[in-house]
Tab-separated table of C-alpha atoms in Angstrom:
chain	number	residue	atom	x	y	z
A	1	MET	CA	131.179	-19.007	94.362
A	2	THR	CA	133.931	-21.582	94.881
A	3	THR	CA	136.892	-20.937	92.578
A	4	ARG	CA	138.846	-23.646	90.773
A	5	ARG	CA	141.868	-22.777	92.898
A	6	GLN	CA	139.844	-23.201	96.093
A	7	PHE	CA	138.449	-26.488	94.828
A	8	LEU	CA	141.887	-27.937	94.149
A	9	LYS	CA	143.390	-26.631	97.372
A	10	SER	CA	143.951	-28.996	100.252
A	11	THR	CA	141.103	-28.972	102.738
A	12	ALA	CA	142.575	-30.991	105.568
A	13	ALA	CA	144.812	-29.229	108.061
A	14	GLY	CA	147.665	-31.031	109.756
A	15	ALA	CA	147.502	-33.886	107.285
A	16	ALA	CA	150.848	-35.337	108.236
A	17	GLY	CA	150.279	-35.031	111.972
A	18	LEU	CA	149.311	-37.559	114.558
A	19	SER	CA	145.854	-37.926	116.064
A	20	LEU	CA	145.483	-39.835	119.285
A	21	SER	CA	142.378	-41.407	120.778
A	22	GLY	CA	142.002	-42.729	124.290
A	23	LEU	CA	145.334	-41.925	125.856
A	24	SER	CA	144.264	-38.684	127.519
A	25	ARG	CA	141.881	-40.460	129.891
A	26	HIS	CA	143.493	-43.825	130.347
A	27	ALA	CA	147.077	-44.799	131.004
A	28	PHE	CA	147.903	-47.972	129.150
A	29	ALA	CA	150.554	-50.285	130.466
A	30	ALA	CA	152.828	-50.323	127.438
A	31	THR	CA	153.032	-49.370	123.803
A	32	GLU	CA	151.627	-52.776	122.874
A	33	ASP	CA	148.405	-51.709	124.611
A	34	VAL	CA	147.858	-49.067	121.901
A	35	ILE	CA	146.671	-50.059	118.425
A	36	ARG	CA	148.220	-47.824	115.761
A	37	ILE	CA	146.139	-47.304	112.616
A	38	GLY	CA	147.770	-45.588	109.655
A	39	TRP	CA	145.290	-43.584	107.580
A	40	VAL	CA	146.470	-42.658	104.080
A	41	ASN	CA	144.504	-40.280	101.872
A	42	ALA	CA	145.010	-37.522	99.292
A	43	ARG	CA	144.714	-34.565	101.617
A	44	SER	CA	146.181	-32.116	99.106
A	45	GLY	CA	146.317	-31.893	95.320
A	46	PRO	CA	143.551	-32.550	92.786
A	47	LEU	CA	142.094	-35.491	94.737
A	48	SER	CA	141.864	-33.548	98.014
A	49	PRO	CA	138.041	-33.217	97.952
A	50	PHE	CA	138.002	-36.911	98.842
A	51	ALA	CA	139.603	-35.976	102.180
A	52	ASP	CA	137.257	-33.117	102.999
A	53	ALA	CA	135.449	-35.100	105.701
A	54	ASP	CA	138.502	-36.736	107.287
A	55	ASP	CA	138.986	-34.326	110.184
A	56	TYR	CA	135.285	-34.388	111.075
A	57	VAL	CA	135.029	-38.165	110.977
A	58	LEU	CA	138.274	-38.587	112.873
A	59	LYS	CA	137.052	-36.337	115.693
A	60	LEU	CA	133.846	-38.382	115.995
A	61	ALA	CA	135.858	-41.598	116.114
A	62	GLN	CA	138.259	-40.199	118.713
A	63	THR	CA	135.362	-39.262	120.958
A	64	ALA	CA	133.720	-42.669	120.590
A	65	LEU	CA	137.012	-44.503	121.187
A	66	ALA	CA	138.275	-42.336	124.034
A	67	SER	CA	138.090	-45.261	126.467
A	68	GLY	CA	139.730	-47.637	123.999
A	69	ILE	CA	138.355	-50.943	122.708
A	70	ASN	CA	137.929	-54.187	124.597
A	71	VAL	CA	139.270	-57.371	123.014
A	72	ASN	CA	139.031	-60.624	124.952
A	73	GLY	CA	138.824	-58.769	128.262
A	74	LYS	CA	141.767	-56.440	127.593
A	75	THR	CA	141.470	-52.727	126.819
A	76	TYR	CA	143.528	-51.168	124.045
A	77	GLY	CA	143.930	-47.522	123.135
A	78	VAL	CA	143.505	-46.546	119.494
A	79	LYS	CA	145.867	-44.130	117.767
A	80	PHE	CA	145.321	-42.826	114.219
A	81	ILE	CA	148.364	-41.645	112.259
A	82	LEU	CA	147.417	-39.604	109.204
A	83	LYS	CA	149.479	-39.304	106.030
A	84	ASP	CA	148.951	-37.212	102.898
A	85	THR	CA	149.657	-38.661	99.444
A	86	GLN	CA	149.480	-35.183	97.856
A	87	SER	CA	147.459	-36.971	95.121
A	88	SER	CA	150.647	-38.752	93.996
A	89	PRO	CA	150.765	-42.580	93.676
A	90	PRO	CA	154.552	-42.742	94.306
A	91	ARG	CA	154.138	-40.645	97.443
A	92	ALA	CA	151.250	-42.894	98.511
A	93	SER	CA	153.688	-45.809	98.468
A	94	GLN	CA	156.348	-43.869	100.354
A	95	VAL	CA	154.156	-42.597	103.181
A	96	THR	CA	152.770	-46.114	103.613
A	97	LYS	CA	156.314	-47.440	103.914
A	98	ASP	CA	156.959	-44.762	106.540
A	99	LEU	CA	153.898	-45.830	108.510
A	100	ILE	CA	155.079	-49.431	108.462
A	101	SER	CA	158.801	-48.934	109.128
A	102	SER	CA	158.817	-45.852	111.364
A	103	ASP	CA	155.416	-45.790	113.034
A	104	ASN	CA	155.032	-49.574	113.336
A	105	VAL	CA	151.334	-49.478	112.547
A	106	HIS	CA	149.186	-52.550	113.126
A	107	LEU	CA	146.693	-51.710	110.379
A	108	VAL	CA	146.465	-49.321	107.417
A	109	ILE	CA	143.241	-47.809	106.067
A	110	THR	CA	142.900	-45.885	102.803
A	111	SER	CA	140.292	-44.815	100.290
A	112	SER	CA	139.163	-42.982	97.198
A	113	THR	CA	140.359	-43.795	93.670
A	114	PRO	CA	142.877	-46.407	92.497
A	115	GLU	CA	145.541	-43.677	92.344
A	116	THR	CA	145.512	-43.747	96.147
A	117	VAL	CA	144.321	-47.234	97.035
A	118	ASN	CA	146.451	-49.385	94.719
A	119	PRO	CA	149.924	-48.146	95.751
A	120	VAL	CA	148.945	-48.205	99.426
A	121	ALA	CA	147.542	-51.731	99.175
A	122	ASP	CA	150.542	-52.995	97.192
A	123	THR	CA	152.928	-51.624	99.798
A	124	CYS	CA	150.984	-53.249	102.634
A	125	GLU	CA	150.792	-56.568	100.798
A	126	ALA	CA	154.563	-56.603	100.277
A	127	ALA	CA	155.205	-55.751	103.935
A	128	ALA	CA	152.653	-58.219	105.372
A	129	VAL	CA	150.560	-55.517	107.031
A	130	PRO	CA	146.744	-55.697	106.940
A	131	CYS	CA	145.053	-52.984	104.888
A	132	ILE	CA	141.383	-52.036	104.461
A	133	SER	CA	140.284	-49.767	101.617
A	134	THR	CA	137.128	-48.376	100.039
A	135	VAL	CA	135.681	-45.981	97.393
A	136	ALA	CA	137.059	-47.302	94.107
A	137	PRO	CA	135.570	-49.872	91.719
A	138	TRP	CA	136.627	-53.193	93.186
A	139	GLU	CA	137.712	-54.499	89.767
A	140	ALA	CA	140.266	-51.675	89.507
A	141	ILE	CA	141.688	-52.670	92.894
A	142	TYR	CA	141.535	-56.456	92.591
A	143	PHE	CA	142.288	-57.086	88.922
A	144	GLY	CA	144.143	-53.793	88.569
A	145	ARG	CA	146.764	-55.076	91.005
A	146	GLY	CA	147.364	-58.374	89.236
A	147	ALA	CA	144.656	-60.825	90.289
A	148	LYS	CA	143.367	-63.027	87.472
A	149	PRO	CA	139.748	-64.080	86.875
A	150	GLY	CA	139.128	-67.650	87.998
A	151	GLU	CA	142.458	-67.941	89.805
A	152	ALA	CA	143.200	-67.940	93.529
A	153	SER	CA	143.645	-64.535	95.106
A	154	PRO	CA	147.285	-63.389	95.242
A	155	PHE	CA	146.444	-61.186	98.226
A	156	LYS	CA	146.680	-62.206	101.868
A	157	TRP	CA	146.824	-58.851	103.632
A	158	THR	CA	144.730	-56.377	101.654
A	159	TYR	CA	140.917	-56.111	101.649
A	160	HIS	CA	138.624	-53.763	99.763
A	161	PHE	CA	134.925	-52.964	100.126
A	162	SER	CA	133.201	-50.836	97.519
A	163	PHE	CA	130.923	-50.731	94.493
A	164	GLY	CA	131.907	-52.456	91.263
A	165	ALA	CA	132.054	-51.468	87.600
A	166	SER	CA	129.155	-53.837	86.923
A	167	ASP	CA	127.071	-51.916	89.479
A	168	PHE	CA	127.292	-48.821	87.312
A	169	ALA	CA	125.775	-50.637	84.341
A	170	GLN	CA	122.842	-51.940	86.385
A	171	LEU	CA	122.298	-48.575	88.046
A	172	TYR	CA	122.547	-46.626	84.797
A	173	ALA	CA	120.173	-48.944	82.956
A	174	ASP	CA	117.563	-48.228	85.621
A	175	GLN	CA	118.323	-44.517	85.956
A	176	TRP	CA	118.356	-43.857	82.205
A	177	SER	CA	115.083	-45.730	81.692
A	178	LYS	CA	113.341	-42.942	83.596
A	179	LEU	CA	113.679	-40.579	80.609
A	180	GLY	CA	112.926	-41.142	76.937
A	181	THR	CA	116.136	-41.179	74.855
A	182	ASN	CA	117.484	-42.837	71.711
A	183	LYS	CA	119.611	-45.017	74.052
A	184	LYS	CA	122.832	-43.856	72.374
A	185	VAL	CA	125.506	-43.343	75.038
A	186	GLY	CA	128.697	-41.363	74.529
A	187	VAL	CA	131.373	-42.664	76.902
A	188	LEU	CA	134.527	-40.719	77.798
A	189	LEU	CA	137.006	-42.832	79.774
A	190	PRO	CA	140.624	-41.970	80.631
A	191	ASN	CA	143.577	-44.270	80.196
A	192	ASP	CA	143.914	-45.100	83.890
A	193	ALA	CA	142.926	-47.867	86.307
A	194	ASP	CA	139.359	-46.600	86.688
A	195	GLY	CA	138.847	-46.043	82.978
A	196	ASN	CA	140.263	-49.406	81.959
A	197	ALA	CA	138.175	-51.314	84.518
A	198	ILE	CA	134.994	-49.494	83.502
A	199	ARG	CA	135.670	-50.005	79.790
A	200	ALA	CA	136.176	-53.737	80.245
A	201	VAL	CA	133.101	-54.350	82.410
A	202	MET	CA	130.526	-51.586	82.024
A	203	ILE	CA	130.433	-51.105	78.259
A	204	PRO	CA	129.589	-54.760	77.427
A	205	ALA	CA	126.936	-54.743	80.176
A	206	LEU	CA	125.333	-51.577	78.805
A	207	GLU	CA	125.298	-53.025	75.302
A	208	LYS	CA	123.673	-56.177	76.624
A	209	ALA	CA	121.019	-53.981	78.255
A	210	GLY	CA	120.126	-52.497	74.870
A	211	PHE	CA	122.210	-49.318	74.748
A	212	THR	CA	124.393	-48.304	71.806
A	213	VAL	CA	127.730	-47.216	73.236
A	214	VAL	CA	129.956	-44.725	71.422
A	215	ASP	CA	133.392	-44.948	73.053
A	216	ALA	CA	135.586	-41.939	72.289
A	217	GLY	CA	138.659	-43.991	73.182
A	218	PRO	CA	141.159	-43.647	76.038
A	219	TYR	CA	142.714	-40.252	76.680
A	220	GLN	CA	145.374	-39.001	79.063
A	221	ASN	CA	144.379	-37.311	82.326
A	222	GLY	CA	145.020	-33.586	82.145
A	223	ALA	CA	144.119	-33.260	78.467
A	224	GLY	CA	143.213	-29.706	77.513
A	225	ASP	CA	141.421	-30.207	74.193
A	226	PHE	CA	138.441	-32.544	73.785
A	227	SER	CA	137.336	-31.302	70.364
A	228	ALA	CA	137.724	-34.691	68.675
A	229	GLN	CA	135.699	-36.550	71.308
A	230	ILE	CA	132.950	-33.931	71.287
A	231	ALA	CA	132.735	-34.065	67.489
A	232	LYS	CA	132.429	-37.863	67.611
A	233	PHE	CA	129.579	-37.706	70.121
A	234	ARG	CA	127.755	-35.012	68.165
A	235	GLU	CA	128.063	-36.891	64.887
A	236	ALA	CA	126.745	-40.084	66.499
A	237	GLY	CA	123.740	-38.213	67.912
A	238	VAL	CA	124.220	-39.409	71.486
A	239	GLU	CA	121.547	-38.339	73.949
A	240	ILE	CA	123.245	-39.806	77.014
A	241	PHE	CA	126.753	-38.824	78.060
A	242	ASN	CA	128.791	-40.748	80.643
A	243	THR	CA	132.309	-40.083	81.932
A	244	PHE	CA	134.742	-41.134	84.700
A	245	PRO	CA	137.329	-38.327	84.521
A	246	PHE	CA	140.058	-37.158	86.840
A	247	PRO	CA	138.117	-34.445	88.732
A	248	PRO	CA	139.948	-31.365	87.338
A	249	ASP	CA	139.214	-32.539	83.764
A	250	LEU	CA	135.428	-32.336	84.128
A	251	PRO	CA	135.004	-28.532	83.942
A	252	VAL	CA	137.521	-28.363	81.081
A	253	PHE	CA	135.583	-30.908	79.041
A	254	TRP	CA	132.078	-29.728	79.852
A	255	ARG	CA	132.740	-26.081	79.099
A	256	GLN	CA	134.010	-27.165	75.689
A	257	ALA	CA	130.933	-29.395	75.306
A	258	ALA	CA	128.731	-26.373	75.984
A	259	GLN	CA	130.624	-24.212	73.493
A	260	LYS	CA	130.470	-26.839	70.750
A	261	GLY	CA	126.798	-27.798	71.136
A	262	LEU	CA	127.045	-31.216	72.804
A	263	ALA	CA	125.506	-29.964	76.055
A	264	LYS	CA	122.343	-28.957	74.186
A	265	GLN	CA	122.142	-32.310	72.413
A	266	VAL	CA	122.198	-34.631	75.417
A	267	LYS	CA	119.285	-35.376	77.744
A	268	ILE	CA	121.296	-37.152	80.458
A	269	VAL	CA	124.748	-36.232	81.762
A	270	GLN	CA	125.984	-39.061	84.000
A	271	LEU	CA	129.161	-38.572	86.018
A	272	ALA	CA	131.400	-40.756	88.159
A	273	LYS	CA	134.681	-40.044	89.978
A	274	ALA	CA	134.177	-36.356	89.153
A	275	GLY	CA	130.972	-34.516	89.973
A	276	LEU	CA	130.617	-36.204	93.348
A	277	PHE	CA	130.872	-33.062	95.465
A	278	GLU	CA	128.939	-29.822	95.530
A	279	GLN	CA	132.135	-27.778	95.250
A	280	GLU	CA	132.574	-29.209	91.756
A	281	MET	CA	129.062	-28.167	90.800
A	282	GLU	CA	129.698	-24.668	92.116
A	283	VAL	CA	132.747	-24.450	89.835
A	284	LEU	CA	130.482	-25.281	86.885
A	285	GLY	CA	127.692	-22.964	88.012
A	286	ALA	CA	124.529	-23.262	85.902
A	287	LEU	CA	126.256	-25.920	83.761
A	288	GLY	CA	126.045	-28.237	86.784
A	289	HIS	CA	122.254	-28.093	87.150
A	290	GLY	CA	120.815	-31.474	86.158
A	291	MET	CA	124.052	-33.486	86.124
A	292	ALA	CA	123.489	-37.038	87.379
A	293	SER	CA	125.830	-39.282	89.331
A	294	GLY	CA	126.023	-42.500	91.298
A	295	ALA	CA	126.361	-42.091	95.059
A	296	TYR	CA	128.145	-44.603	97.286
A	297	TRP	CA	126.734	-42.713	100.280
A	298	HIS	CA	123.905	-40.253	100.802
A	299	ARG	CA	122.414	-38.633	103.862
A	300	ALA	CA	119.226	-40.607	103.130
A	301	PHE	CA	120.964	-43.957	103.766
A	302	PRO	CA	119.048	-45.700	106.605
A	303	PHE	CA	122.129	-46.960	108.464
A	304	THR	CA	123.976	-46.134	111.689
A	305	SER	CA	127.705	-46.205	112.437
A	306	PRO	CA	128.528	-48.984	114.948
A	307	VAL	CA	131.544	-47.014	116.199
A	308	THR	CA	129.787	-43.711	116.882
A	309	SER	CA	126.103	-44.789	117.015
A	310	ILE	CA	125.321	-41.822	114.746
A	311	SER	CA	122.800	-42.110	111.883
A	312	CYS	CA	123.619	-41.071	108.322
A	313	GLU	CA	121.317	-38.064	108.468
A	314	ALA	CA	122.892	-36.911	111.732
A	315	LEU	CA	126.381	-37.397	110.262
A	316	ALA	CA	125.489	-35.115	107.353
A	317	ASP	CA	123.941	-32.473	109.587
A	318	GLY	CA	126.883	-32.587	111.961
A	319	PHE	CA	129.392	-32.143	109.158
A	320	GLU	CA	127.602	-29.078	107.817
A	321	LYS	CA	127.433	-27.548	111.280
A	322	ALA	CA	131.065	-28.302	112.085
A	323	SER	CA	132.571	-27.278	108.742
A	324	GLY	CA	130.174	-24.751	107.258
A	325	LYS	CA	130.328	-26.811	104.050
A	326	PRO	CA	127.685	-28.988	102.363
A	327	TRP	CA	127.726	-32.657	103.339
A	328	SER	CA	129.498	-34.972	100.903
A	329	GLN	CA	129.576	-38.674	100.127
A	330	GLN	CA	132.917	-38.931	101.893
A	331	VAL	CA	131.337	-38.284	105.287
A	332	GLY	CA	129.617	-41.673	105.309
A	333	ALA	CA	132.282	-43.468	103.298
A	334	GLN	CA	135.113	-42.512	105.636
A	335	MET	CA	132.978	-43.326	108.664
A	336	ALA	CA	132.351	-46.770	107.167
A	337	LEU	CA	136.093	-47.256	106.698
A	338	ILE	CA	136.629	-46.682	110.415
A	339	ASP	CA	133.580	-48.829	111.241
A	340	VAL	CA	135.123	-51.794	109.407
A	341	ALA	CA	138.603	-51.243	110.845
A	342	ILE	CA	137.460	-51.070	114.462
A	343	GLU	CA	135.151	-54.076	114.078
A	344	ALA	CA	138.030	-56.106	112.635
A	345	LEU	CA	140.264	-55.192	115.574
A	346	LYS	CA	137.558	-55.958	118.149
A	347	LYS	CA	136.758	-59.350	116.630
A	348	SER	CA	140.362	-60.475	116.189
A	349	SER	CA	141.933	-62.822	118.684
A	350	ASP	CA	144.754	-60.319	119.176
A	351	PRO	CA	144.574	-56.809	117.614
A	352	THR	CA	148.366	-56.456	117.851
A	353	ASP	CA	148.871	-59.623	115.764
A	354	LYS	CA	148.826	-58.549	112.099
A	355	ALA	CA	148.115	-62.063	110.824
A	356	ALA	CA	145.202	-62.442	113.238
A	357	VAL	CA	143.729	-59.130	112.117
A	358	ALA	CA	144.031	-60.042	108.436
A	359	LYS	CA	142.381	-63.396	109.058
A	360	THR	CA	139.534	-61.673	110.890
A	361	ILE	CA	138.932	-59.262	108.008
A	362	SER	CA	138.578	-62.177	105.588
A	363	THR	CA	135.513	-63.448	107.483
A	364	LEU	CA	134.152	-60.106	108.693
A	365	SER	CA	130.531	-59.042	108.274
A	366	VAL	CA	129.409	-55.706	109.737
A	367	THR	CA	126.693	-53.141	109.045
A	368	THR	CA	128.265	-49.723	108.475
A	369	THR	CA	127.111	-46.297	107.336
A	370	THR	CA	127.323	-47.527	103.731
A	371	GLY	CA	125.413	-50.724	104.467
A	372	ILE	CA	126.450	-54.323	105.045
A	373	VAL	CA	130.127	-55.095	104.440
A	374	ASP	CA	130.512	-58.885	104.195
A	375	PHE	CA	133.855	-60.284	103.070
A	376	THR	CA	132.519	-63.857	103.025
A	377	LYS	CA	130.297	-63.265	99.976
A	378	GLY	CA	132.779	-62.069	97.389
A	379	PRO	CA	132.316	-61.707	94.407
A	380	VAL	CA	136.023	-62.540	94.672
A	381	PRO	CA	138.294	-63.124	97.668
A	382	ASN	CA	139.452	-60.032	99.570
A	383	VAL	CA	136.465	-58.024	98.302
A	384	ALA	CA	133.081	-57.051	99.746
A	385	THR	CA	130.617	-55.153	97.585
A	386	THR	CA	128.504	-52.189	98.595
A	387	GLY	CA	125.846	-50.565	96.466
A	388	LEU	CA	125.196	-47.288	94.696
A	389	VAL	CA	122.138	-45.094	94.345
A	390	GLY	CA	121.385	-42.909	91.337
A	391	THR	CA	121.453	-39.198	92.122
A	392	GLN	CA	121.052	-35.842	90.379
A	393	TRP	CA	122.355	-32.375	91.168
A	394	VAL	CA	119.542	-29.810	91.062
A	395	LYS	CA	119.254	-26.148	91.941
A	396	ALA	CA	118.531	-25.869	95.652
A	397	PRO	CA	115.268	-24.284	96.795
A	398	THR	CA	115.208	-20.591	97.634
A	399	GLY	CA	116.581	-20.019	101.125
A	400	ALA	CA	118.690	-23.187	101.219
A	401	LYS	CA	122.130	-22.993	102.840
A	402	PHE	CA	123.922	-24.161	99.704
A	403	PRO	CA	123.214	-23.632	95.968
A	404	PHE	CA	122.842	-27.300	94.973
A	405	ALA	CA	120.793	-30.222	96.288
A	406	LEU	CA	121.440	-33.900	95.538
A	407	ASN	CA	118.301	-35.947	94.888
A	408	VAL	CA	118.158	-39.744	94.993
A	409	THR	CA	116.610	-40.773	91.670
A	410	SER	CA	117.252	-44.538	91.530
A	411	ASN	CA	117.457	-47.112	94.323
A	412	VAL	CA	117.523	-50.306	92.266
A	413	LEU	CA	120.731	-51.465	94.020
A	414	ILE	CA	119.777	-50.325	97.537
A	415	PRO	CA	115.962	-50.423	97.804
A	416	ALA	CA	116.100	-49.361	101.467
A	417	VAL	CA	117.175	-45.859	100.413
A	418	PRO	CA	114.147	-43.670	99.592
A	419	ILE	CA	113.762	-41.849	96.276
A	420	THR	CA	113.864	-38.112	96.972
A	421	GLY	CA	113.181	-36.727	93.487
A	422	PRO	CA	112.518	-37.743	89.849
A	423	LEU	CA	115.276	-37.728	87.243
A	424	GLN	CA	114.966	-34.538	85.201
A	425	PRO	CA	116.360	-34.007	81.678
A	426	TYR	CA	119.590	-32.013	81.460
A	427	LYS	CA	118.929	-28.518	80.080
A	428	LEU	CA	121.756	-26.139	79.316
A	429	GLY	CA	121.336	-22.946	81.334
């Protein structure tokens, strides 16, 4: 059984170290023949599960890029420089500044929650360094950093590909239609970039789709008592519960929900941001059986990484073999981040020219492990959208390597992904 302490502990060793690809086999003429990519992620602290696949994905990329990349007849080595935000937005800004001023990186990549992406992207934008990011609702990254609806993009250097808040509403409407409920939805959203973006976009869309939304109101991350919110949901008679909490807050809330009767009342428990990884379900134990989520990547995705030529299923299997841990959504998401970065460098006129790389990203279209990433289609400048599938955590079959399995229950946004199991009602115990 994974303990809460183990879950919150950093899982990536040598997070602040350097990882080099290509230089061991080939001698490049000068430092300008090596492309330096800064990779910023929360490799320790409460967001560290989002970095669990980094070392595995990096090793695959290093192997694939050992001979460098060819751009306009010239070969360049590729060097990744990893930095740890320690799950702190101010530190995310600082380590990005270090990458730019001390390591002279040509490109920065980052991912997973606005707490990481926004400060990294803002720092790159101010320093005129291209940045590619993923795994956060695009509205929280685009509008959350100051862009205004209907106005020209204020960003020249920073590009984000991911799902959107509106995708959740469409996915949930389909997923929730698979069970009979009173269509009353209790929504618990924190007062942060994710929560504010979801509140502004998803709630009106759900109401338009015929759901009655009971919003418990914004709360501060790290809250220890959710009695008032639980009482509000119980009184309203909600049969669907949806939340986007900071990951450590989920077990605190749901254990209280079980003690106070809400867990027995609801038929669907729909999670986002938290509940993405099996380690979180193991912390909850039997309380995790039947929890639903939206997945930005799944081993059933029918795509292949252009950098490594490895399929999604093989990526998942390889991660489990290499780490001894269950595969997670981050395996494919982080591979896609590298897929996009390398394609942008290869298609640029000069991968050492930051302006040329940024310009290339703005017109880039590439099929990655998370699907097609096309920056020419919007919905706004500097953004490419990728889909979600509906999923549900269920008790794994007898003899399985890990205690939970993740079924695909809705593919309305990505029809190419097969359904692997029906949505089952949440049952306490």
